[in-house]
Amino acid sequence: SSRCGISMKGIDIVVHGSIGHMSAFMAQSGNMVVLGDAGDALGDSLYEARLFVRGKVKSLGADCIEKEMRAEHLELLEDLLRRGEADAKAKPEEFRRYGSARQLYNFNIDNADAY
């Protein structure tokens, strides 16, 4: 689905398939777990939401970067998969984590090309 999780504000979303372009656009908080692939501009203008994708990501949006998957994220992801009834389909170690680079929080002319 295109634009899945747009402007998320504390919700947890577990997608058992793939998501389309502009998903998690301006997502402020919460978690998005994608068992499939993600389309163009994943996490564009992302704030503090956490994104976990098992498949391929076509492209990342402005200010969205891949981040290290630490033990606390694996624990969180395990819980999200269980609550989303996806724990039999996927394991936390199969995912990559994405989040904000925090470069667009405050306007800076040096970052204008990223908007």
PDB file of N, CA and C in Angstrom, residues 6-91:
ATOM      1  N   ILE A   6       1.659   7.108   7.023  1.00  0.00           N
ATOM      2  CA  ILE A   6       1.960   8.521   6.847  1.00  0.00           C
ATOM      3  C   ILE A   6       1.639   9.267   8.141  1.00  0.00           C
ATOM      4  N   SER A   7       2.552  10.087   8.614  1.00  0.00           N
ATOM      5  CA  SER A   7       2.378  10.916   9.805  1.00  0.00           C
ATOM      6  C   SER A   7       2.010  10.093  11.042  1.00  0.00           C
ATOM      7  N   MET A   8       2.660   8.938  11.203  1.00  0.00           N
ATOM      8  CA  MET A   8       2.412   8.084  12.372  1.00  0.00           C
ATOM      9  C   MET A   8       2.642   8.868  13.657  1.00  0.00           C
ATOM     10  N   LYS A   9       1.784   8.647  14.624  1.00  0.00           N
ATOM     11  CA  LYS A   9       1.919   9.311  15.921  1.00  0.00           C
ATOM     12  C   LYS A   9       1.741   8.283  17.040  1.00  0.00           C
ATOM     13  N   GLY A  10       2.705   7.396  17.178  1.00  0.00           N
ATOM     14  CA  GLY A  10       2.707   6.454  18.282  1.00  0.00           C
ATOM     15  C   GLY A  10       2.069   5.108  18.020  1.00  0.00           C
ATOM     16  N   ILE A  11       1.642   4.855  16.810  1.00  0.00           N
ATOM     17  CA  ILE A  11       1.014   3.574  16.476  1.00  0.00           C
ATOM     18  C   ILE A  11       2.086   2.555  16.084  1.00  0.00           C
ATOM     19  N   ASP A  12       1.772   1.295  16.286  1.00  0.00           N
ATOM     20  CA  ASP A  12       2.619   0.207  15.802  1.00  0.00           C
ATOM     21  C   ASP A  12       1.893  -0.463  14.645  1.00  0.00           C
ATOM     22  N   ILE A  13       2.587  -0.597  13.512  1.00  0.00           N
ATOM     23  CA  ILE A  13       2.017  -1.203  12.311  1.00  0.00           C
ATOM     24  C   ILE A  13       2.887  -2.393  11.916  1.00  0.00           C
ATOM     25  N   VAL A  14       2.266  -3.550  11.710  1.00  0.00           N
ATOM     26  CA  VAL A  14       2.970  -4.734  11.218  1.00  0.00           C
ATOM     27  C   VAL A  14       2.324  -5.121   9.894  1.00  0.00           C
ATOM     28  N   VAL A  15       3.107  -5.009   8.814  1.00  0.00           N
ATOM     29  CA  VAL A  15       2.618  -5.304   7.467  1.00  0.00           C
ATOM     30  C   VAL A  15       3.123  -6.687   7.076  1.00  0.00           C
ATOM     31  N   HIS A  16       2.213  -7.590   6.767  1.00  0.00           N
ATOM     32  CA  HIS A  16       2.578  -8.965   6.423  1.00  0.00           C
ATOM     33  C   HIS A  16       3.027  -9.103   4.971  1.00  0.00           C
ATOM     34  N   GLY A  17       3.038  -8.015   4.233  1.00  0.00           N
ATOM     35  CA  GLY A  17       3.469  -8.019   2.836  1.00  0.00           C
ATOM     36  C   GLY A  17       4.413  -6.863   2.590  1.00  0.00           C
ATOM     37  N   SER A  18       4.267  -6.224   1.439  1.00  0.00           N
ATOM     38  CA  SER A  18       5.127  -5.105   1.041  1.00  0.00           C
ATOM     39  C   SER A  18       4.365  -3.789   1.124  1.00  0.00           C
ATOM     40  N   ILE A  19       5.112  -2.683   1.130  1.00  0.00           N
ATOM     41  CA  ILE A  19       4.522  -1.345   1.152  1.00  0.00           C
ATOM     42  C   ILE A  19       5.024  -0.559  -0.050  1.00  0.00           C
ATOM     43  N   GLY A  20       4.261   0.445  -0.457  1.00  0.00           N
ATOM     44  CA  GLY A  20       4.597   1.238  -1.633  1.00  0.00           C
ATOM     45  C   GLY A  20       5.368   2.504  -1.308  1.00  0.00           C
ATOM     46  N   HIS A  21       5.360   3.417  -2.274  1.00  0.00           N
ATOM     47  CA  HIS A  21       6.144   4.651  -2.160  1.00  0.00           C
ATOM     48  C   HIS A  21       5.615   5.562  -1.051  1.00  0.00           C
ATOM     49  N   MET A  22       6.520   6.373  -0.520  1.00  0.00           N
ATOM     50  CA  MET A  22       6.237   7.397   0.486  1.00  0.00           C
ATOM     51  C   MET A  22       5.669   6.831   1.793  1.00  0.00           C
ATOM     52  N   SER A  23       5.953   5.595   2.107  1.00  0.00           N
ATOM     53  CA  SER A  23       5.490   5.041   3.380  1.00  0.00           C
ATOM     54  C   SER A  23       6.299   5.638   4.526  1.00  0.00           C
ATOM     55  N   ALA A  24       5.633   5.848   5.646  1.00  0.00           N
ATOM     56  CA  ALA A  24       6.207   6.466   6.849  1.00  0.00           C
ATOM     57  C   ALA A  24       6.639   7.914   6.604  1.00  0.00           C
ATOM     58  N   PHE A  25       6.004   8.584   5.637  1.00  0.00           N
ATOM     59  CA  PHE A  25       6.288  10.000   5.383  1.00  0.00           C
ATOM     60  C   PHE A  25       5.918  10.807   6.623  1.00  0.00           C
ATOM     61  N   MET A  26       6.855  11.602   7.114  1.00  0.00           N
ATOM     62  CA  MET A  26       6.679  12.452   8.292  1.00  0.00           C
ATOM     63  C   MET A  26       6.196  11.667   9.514  1.00  0.00           C
ATOM     64  N   ALA A  27       6.601  10.412   9.624  1.00  0.00           N
ATOM     65  CA  ALA A  27       6.227   9.587  10.782  1.00  0.00           C
ATOM     66  C   ALA A  27       6.914  10.131  12.028  1.00  0.00           C
ATOM     67  N   GLN A  28       6.116  10.465  13.025  1.00  0.00           N
ATOM     68  CA  GLN A  28       6.652  11.122  14.210  1.00  0.00           C
ATOM     69  C   GLN A  28       7.092  10.152  15.296  1.00  0.00           C
ATOM     70  N   SER A  29       6.295   9.128  15.563  1.00  0.00           N
ATOM     71  CA  SER A  29       6.661   8.149  16.586  1.00  0.00           C
ATOM     72  C   SER A  29       5.934   6.840  16.310  1.00  0.00           C
ATOM     73  N   GLY A  30       6.385   5.798  16.980  1.00  0.00           N
ATOM     74  CA  GLY A  30       5.807   4.477  16.765  1.00  0.00           C
ATOM     75  C   GLY A  30       6.756   3.587  15.985  1.00  0.00           C
ATOM     76  N   ASN A  31       6.260   2.429  15.600  1.00  0.00           N
ATOM     77  CA  ASN A  31       7.073   1.425  14.917  1.00  0.00           C
ATOM     78  C   ASN A  31       6.339   0.885  13.705  1.00  0.00           C
ATOM     79  N   MET A  32       7.072   0.715  12.608  1.00  0.00           N
ATOM     80  CA  MET A  32       6.519   0.070  11.423  1.00  0.00           C
ATOM     81  C   MET A  32       7.396  -1.132  11.091  1.00  0.00           C
ATOM     82  N   VAL A  33       6.770  -2.288  10.987  1.00  0.00           N
ATOM     83  CA  VAL A  33       7.458  -3.530  10.658  1.00  0.00           C
ATOM     84  C   VAL A  33       6.918  -4.008   9.315  1.00  0.00           C
ATOM     85  N   VAL A  34       7.823  -4.270   8.370  1.00  0.00           N
ATOM     86  CA  VAL A  34       7.423  -4.691   7.026  1.00  0.00           C
ATOM     87  C   VAL A  34       8.088  -6.029   6.726  1.00  0.00           C
ATOM     88  N   LEU A  35       7.271  -7.064   6.554  1.00  0.00           N
ATOM     89  CA  LEU A  35       7.815  -8.385   6.265  1.00  0.00           C
ATOM     90  C   LEU A  35       8.289  -8.510   4.824  1.00  0.00           C
ATOM     91  N   GLY A  36       7.769  -7.683   3.933  1.00  0.00           N
ATOM     92  CA  GLY A  36       8.151  -7.709   2.522  1.00  0.00           C
ATOM     93  C   GLY A  36       9.098  -6.579   2.180  1.00  0.00           C
ATOM     94  N   ASP A  37       8.887  -5.990   1.004  1.00  0.00           N
ATOM     95  CA  ASP A  37       9.737  -4.915   0.491  1.00  0.00           C
ATOM     96  C   ASP A  37       9.110  -3.551   0.743  1.00  0.00           C
ATOM     97  N   ALA A  38       9.926  -2.499   0.585  1.00  0.00           N
ATOM     98  CA  ALA A  38       9.453  -1.118   0.707  1.00  0.00           C
ATOM     99  C   ALA A  38       9.758  -0.378  -0.589  1.00  0.00           C
ATOM    100  N   GLY A  39       8.828   0.474  -1.017  1.00  0.00           N
ATOM    101  CA  GLY A  39       8.977   1.237  -2.255  1.00  0.00           C
ATOM    102  C   GLY A  39       9.852   2.468  -2.095  1.00  0.00           C
ATOM    103  N   ASP A  40       9.739   3.373  -3.064  1.00  0.00           N
ATOM    104  CA  ASP A  40      10.531   4.608  -3.083  1.00  0.00           C
ATOM    105  C   ASP A  40      10.252   5.498  -1.877  1.00  0.00           C
ATOM    106  N   ALA A  41      11.280   6.227  -1.467  1.00  0.00           N
ATOM    107  CA  ALA A  41      11.190   7.312  -0.482  1.00  0.00           C
ATOM    108  C   ALA A  41      10.682   6.845   0.882  1.00  0.00           C
ATOM    109  N   LEU A  42      11.137   5.679   1.323  1.00  0.00           N
ATOM    110  CA  LEU A  42      10.765   5.193   2.650  1.00  0.00           C
ATOM    111  C   LEU A  42      11.220   6.192   3.710  1.00  0.00           C
ATOM    112  N   GLY A  43      10.320   6.552   4.612  1.00  0.00           N
ATOM    113  CA  GLY A  43      10.680   7.400   5.743  1.00  0.00           C
ATOM    114  C   GLY A  43      11.037   8.824   5.396  1.00  0.00           C
ATOM    115  N   ASP A  44      10.540   9.349   4.286  1.00  0.00           N
ATOM    116  CA  ASP A  44      10.861  10.728   3.905  1.00  0.00           C
ATOM    117  C   ASP A  44      10.442  11.691   5.016  1.00  0.00           C
ATOM    118  N   SER A  45      11.356  12.570   5.425  1.00  0.00           N
ATOM    119  CA  SER A  45      11.108  13.585   6.462  1.00  0.00           C
ATOM    120  C   SER A  45      10.668  12.952   7.782  1.00  0.00           C
ATOM    121  N   LEU A  46      11.266  11.837   8.097  1.00  0.00           N
ATOM    122  CA  LEU A  46      10.982  11.055   9.298  1.00  0.00           C
ATOM    123  C   LEU A  46      11.411  11.805  10.555  1.00  0.00           C
ATOM    124  N   TYR A  47      10.669  11.624  11.630  1.00  0.00           N
ATOM    125  CA  TYR A  47      11.060  12.173  12.930  1.00  0.00           C
ATOM    126  C   TYR A  47      11.639  11.051  13.786  1.00  0.00           C
ATOM    127  N   GLU A  48      10.904  10.543  14.758  1.00  0.00           N
ATOM    128  CA  GLU A  48      11.444   9.546  15.686  1.00  0.00           C
ATOM    129  C   GLU A  48      10.845   8.149  15.545  1.00  0.00           C
ATOM    130  N   ALA A  49      10.041   7.905  14.544  1.00  0.00           N
ATOM    131  CA  ALA A  49       9.496   6.557  14.342  1.00  0.00           C
ATOM    132  C   ALA A  49      10.625   5.594  13.975  1.00  0.00           C
ATOM    133  N   ARG A  50      10.433   4.334  14.329  1.00  0.00           N
ATOM    134  CA  ARG A  50      11.400   3.286  13.998  1.00  0.00           C
ATOM    135  C   ARG A  50      10.809   2.416  12.902  1.00  0.00           C
ATOM    136  N   LEU A  51      11.619   2.138  11.878  1.00  0.00           N
ATOM    137  CA  LEU A  51      11.175   1.349  10.733  1.00  0.00           C
ATOM    138  C   LEU A  51      12.025   0.087  10.643  1.00  0.00           C
ATOM    139  N   PHE A  52      11.377  -1.048  10.478  1.00  0.00           N
ATOM    140  CA  PHE A  52      12.056  -2.331  10.349  1.00  0.00           C
ATOM    141  C   PHE A  52      11.561  -2.996   9.069  1.00  0.00           C
ATOM    142  N   VAL A  53      12.485  -3.300   8.161  1.00  0.00           N
ATOM    143  CA  VAL A  53      12.108  -3.890   6.870  1.00  0.00           C
ATOM    144  C   VAL A  53      12.906  -5.175   6.667  1.00  0.00           C
ATOM    145  N   ARG A  54      12.196  -6.249   6.330  1.00  0.00           N
ATOM    146  CA  ARG A  54      12.865  -7.529   6.086  1.00  0.00           C
ATOM    147  C   ARG A  54      13.353  -7.645   4.646  1.00  0.00           C
ATOM    148  N   GLY A  55      12.610  -7.104   3.708  1.00  0.00           N
ATOM    149  CA  GLY A  55      12.958  -7.233   2.294  1.00  0.00           C
ATOM    150  C   GLY A  55      13.822  -6.091   1.794  1.00  0.00           C
ATOM    151  N   LYS A  56      13.703  -5.833   0.501  1.00  0.00           N
ATOM    152  CA  LYS A  56      14.484  -4.781  -0.149  1.00  0.00           C
ATOM    153  C   LYS A  56      13.786  -3.436   0.007  1.00  0.00           C
ATOM    154  N   VAL A  57      14.598  -2.382   0.087  1.00  0.00           N
ATOM    155  CA  VAL A  57      14.087  -1.008   0.114  1.00  0.00           C
ATOM    156  C   VAL A  57      14.500  -0.361  -1.194  1.00  0.00           C
ATOM    157  N   LYS A  58      13.512   0.083  -1.978  1.00  0.00           N
ATOM    158  CA  LYS A  58      13.813   0.671  -3.288  1.00  0.00           C
ATOM    159  C   LYS A  58      14.645   1.939  -3.137  1.00  0.00           C
ATOM    160  N   SER A  59      14.240   2.843  -2.237  1.00  0.00           N
ATOM    161  CA  SER A  59      15.041   4.031  -1.933  1.00  0.00           C
ATOM    162  C   SER A  59      14.574   4.630  -0.622  1.00  0.00           C
ATOM    163  N   LEU A  60      15.476   5.360   0.022  1.00  0.00           N
ATOM    164  CA  LEU A  60      15.157   6.048   1.269  1.00  0.00           C
ATOM    165  C   LEU A  60      14.790   7.492   0.979  1.00  0.00           C
ATOM    166  N   GLY A  61      13.857   8.025   1.758  1.00  0.00           N
ATOM    167  CA  GLY A  61      13.455   9.416   1.613  1.00  0.00           C
ATOM    168  C   GLY A  61      14.453  10.355   2.273  1.00  0.00           C
ATOM    169  N   ALA A  62      14.173  11.645   2.168  1.00  0.00           N
ATOM    170  CA  ALA A  62      15.029  12.679   2.752  1.00  0.00           C
ATOM    171  C   ALA A  62      15.179  12.439   4.249  1.00  0.00           C
ATOM    172  N   ASP A  63      16.410  12.421   4.715  1.00  0.00           N
ATOM    173  CA  ASP A  63      16.773  12.322   6.126  1.00  0.00           C
ATOM    174  C   ASP A  63      16.533  10.946   6.742  1.00  0.00           C
ATOM    175  N   CYS A  64      16.242   9.938   5.958  1.00  0.00           N
ATOM    176  CA  CYS A  64      16.083   8.576   6.471  1.00  0.00           C
ATOM    177  C   CYS A  64      17.357   7.796   6.165  1.00  0.00           C
ATOM    178  N   ILE A  65      17.876   7.111   7.181  1.00  0.00           N
ATOM    179  CA  ILE A  65      19.104   6.340   7.016  1.00  0.00           C
ATOM    180  C   ILE A  65      18.938   4.950   7.632  1.00  0.00           C
ATOM    181  N   GLU A  66      19.780   4.026   7.190  1.00  0.00           N
ATOM    182  CA  GLU A  66      19.830   2.725   7.852  1.00  0.00           C
ATOM    183  C   GLU A  66      20.614   2.891   9.144  1.00  0.00           C
ATOM    184  N   LYS A  67      20.130   2.249  10.196  1.00  0.00           N
ATOM    185  CA  LYS A  67      20.763   2.361  11.506  1.00  0.00           C
ATOM    186  C   LYS A  67      21.148   0.980  12.026  1.00  0.00           C
ATOM    187  N   GLU A  68      22.040   0.978  12.986  1.00  0.00           N
ATOM    188  CA  GLU A  68      22.487  -0.268  13.599  1.00  0.00           C
ATOM    189  C   GLU A  68      21.328  -0.941  14.336  1.00  0.00           C
ATOM    190  N   MET A  69      21.243  -2.238  14.200  1.00  0.00           N
ATOM    191  CA  MET A  69      20.243  -3.032  14.914  1.00  0.00           C
ATOM    192  C   MET A  69      20.907  -3.551  16.188  1.00  0.00           C
ATOM    193  N   ARG A  70      20.553  -2.970  17.320  1.00  0.00           N
ATOM    194  CA  ARG A  70      21.124  -3.363  18.606  1.00  0.00           C
ATOM    195  C   ARG A  70      20.194  -4.357  19.315  1.00  0.00           C
ATOM    196  N   ALA A  71      20.671  -4.904  20.417  1.00  0.00           N
ATOM    197  CA  ALA A  71      19.912  -5.912  21.169  1.00  0.00           C
ATOM    198  C   ALA A  71      18.535  -5.397  21.569  1.00  0.00           C
ATOM    199  N   GLU A  72      18.452  -4.143  21.989  1.00  0.00           N
ATOM    200  CA  GLU A  72      17.149  -3.597  22.410  1.00  0.00           C
ATOM    201  C   GLU A  72      16.153  -3.530  21.252  1.00  0.00           C
ATOM    202  N   HIS A  73      16.669  -3.309  20.031  1.00  0.00           N
ATOM    203  CA  HIS A  73      15.792  -3.268  18.856  1.00  0.00           C
ATOM    204  C   HIS A  73      15.318  -4.671  18.482  1.00  0.00           C
ATOM    205  N   LEU A  74      16.191  -5.653  18.641  1.00  0.00           N
ATOM    206  CA  LEU A  74      15.798  -7.040  18.377  1.00  0.00           C
ATOM    207  C   LEU A  74      14.702  -7.482  19.347  1.00  0.00           C
ATOM    208  N   GLU A  75      14.822  -7.070  20.618  1.00  0.00           N
ATOM    209  CA  GLU A  75      13.790  -7.393  21.611  1.00  0.00           C
ATOM    210  C   GLU A  75      12.470  -6.720  21.260  1.00  0.00           C
ATOM    211  N   LEU A  76      12.530  -5.448  20.903  1.00  0.00           N
ATOM    212  CA  LEU A  76      11.328  -4.714  20.504  1.00  0.00           C
ATOM    213  C   LEU A  76      10.686  -5.369  19.286  1.00  0.00           C
ATOM    214  N   LEU A  77      11.496  -5.693  18.305  1.00  0.00           N
ATOM    215  CA  LEU A  77      10.996  -6.302  17.076  1.00  0.00           C
ATOM    216  C   LEU A  77      10.366  -7.673  17.347  1.00  0.00           C
ATOM    217  N   GLU A  78      10.969  -8.439  18.231  1.00  0.00           N
ATOM    218  CA  GLU A  78      10.393  -9.736  18.603  1.00  0.00           C
ATOM    219  C   GLU A  78       8.988  -9.549  19.185  1.00  0.00           C
ATOM    220  N   ASP A  79       8.824  -8.552  20.049  1.00  0.00           N
ATOM    221  CA  ASP A  79       7.517  -8.263  20.643  1.00  0.00           C
ATOM    222  C   ASP A  79       6.518  -7.789  19.587  1.00  0.00           C
ATOM    223  N   LEU A  80       6.962  -6.914  18.688  1.00  0.00           N
ATOM    224  CA  LEU A  80       6.080  -6.409  17.631  1.00  0.00           C
ATOM    225  C   LEU A  80       5.622  -7.537  16.703  1.00  0.00           C
ATOM    226  N   LEU A  81       6.532  -8.431  16.357  1.00  0.00           N
ATOM    227  CA  LEU A  81       6.174  -9.567  15.502  1.00  0.00           C
ATOM    228  C   LEU A  81       5.158 -10.475  16.198  1.00  0.00           C
ATOM    229  N   ARG A  82       5.360 -10.692  17.490  1.00  0.00           N
ATOM    230  CA  ARG A  82       4.421 -11.530  18.247  1.00  0.00           C
ATOM    231  C   ARG A  82       3.040 -10.876  18.298  1.00  0.00           C
ATOM    232  N   ARG A  83       2.997  -9.588  18.662  1.00  0.00           N
ATOM    233  CA  ARG A  83       1.708  -8.891  18.761  1.00  0.00           C
ATOM    234  C   ARG A  83       1.028  -8.740  17.407  1.00  0.00           C
ATOM    235  N   GLY A  84       1.822  -8.669  16.350  1.00  0.00           N
ATOM    236  CA  GLY A  84       1.273  -8.558  15.001  1.00  0.00           C
ATOM    237  C   GLY A  84       0.995  -9.904  14.349  1.00  0.00           C
ATOM    238  N   GLU A  85       1.106 -10.962  15.145  1.00  0.00           N
ATOM    239  CA  GLU A  85       0.862 -12.331  14.679  1.00  0.00           C
ATOM    240  C   GLU A  85       1.711 -12.692  13.463  1.00  0.00           C
ATOM    241  N   ALA A  86       2.956 -12.240  13.496  1.00  0.00           N
ATOM    242  CA  ALA A  86       3.881 -12.510  12.393  1.00  0.00           C
ATOM    243  C   ALA A  86       5.121 -13.259  12.867  1.00  0.00           C
ATOM    244  N   ASP A  87       5.157 -13.648  14.146  1.00  0.00           N
ATOM    245  CA  ASP A  87       6.350 -14.293  14.692  1.00  0.00           C
ATOM    246  C   ASP A  87       6.629 -15.661  14.084  1.00  0.00           C
ATOM    247  N   ALA A  88       5.621 -16.320  13.538  1.00  0.00           N
ATOM    248  CA  ALA A  88       5.835 -17.614  12.877  1.00  0.00           C
ATOM    249  C   ALA A  88       6.365 -17.434  11.460  1.00  0.00           C
ATOM    250  N   LYS A  89       6.252 -16.214  10.927  1.00  0.00           N
ATOM    251  CA  LYS A  89       6.659 -15.938   9.542  1.00  0.00           C
ATOM    252  C   LYS A  89       8.060 -15.347   9.428  1.00  0.00           C
ATOM    253  N   ALA A  90       8.535 -14.674  10.479  1.00  0.00           N
ATOM    254  CA  ALA A  90       9.806 -13.954  10.380  1.00  0.00           C
ATOM    255  C   ALA A  90      10.497 -13.890  11.736  1.00  0.00           C
ATOM    256  N   LYS A  91      11.804 -13.766  11.698  1.00  0.00           N
ATOM    257  CA  LYS A  91      12.618 -13.636  12.902  1.00  0.00           C
ATOM    258  C   LYS A  91      13.270 -12.256  12.910  1.00  0.00           C
TER     259      LYS A  91
END
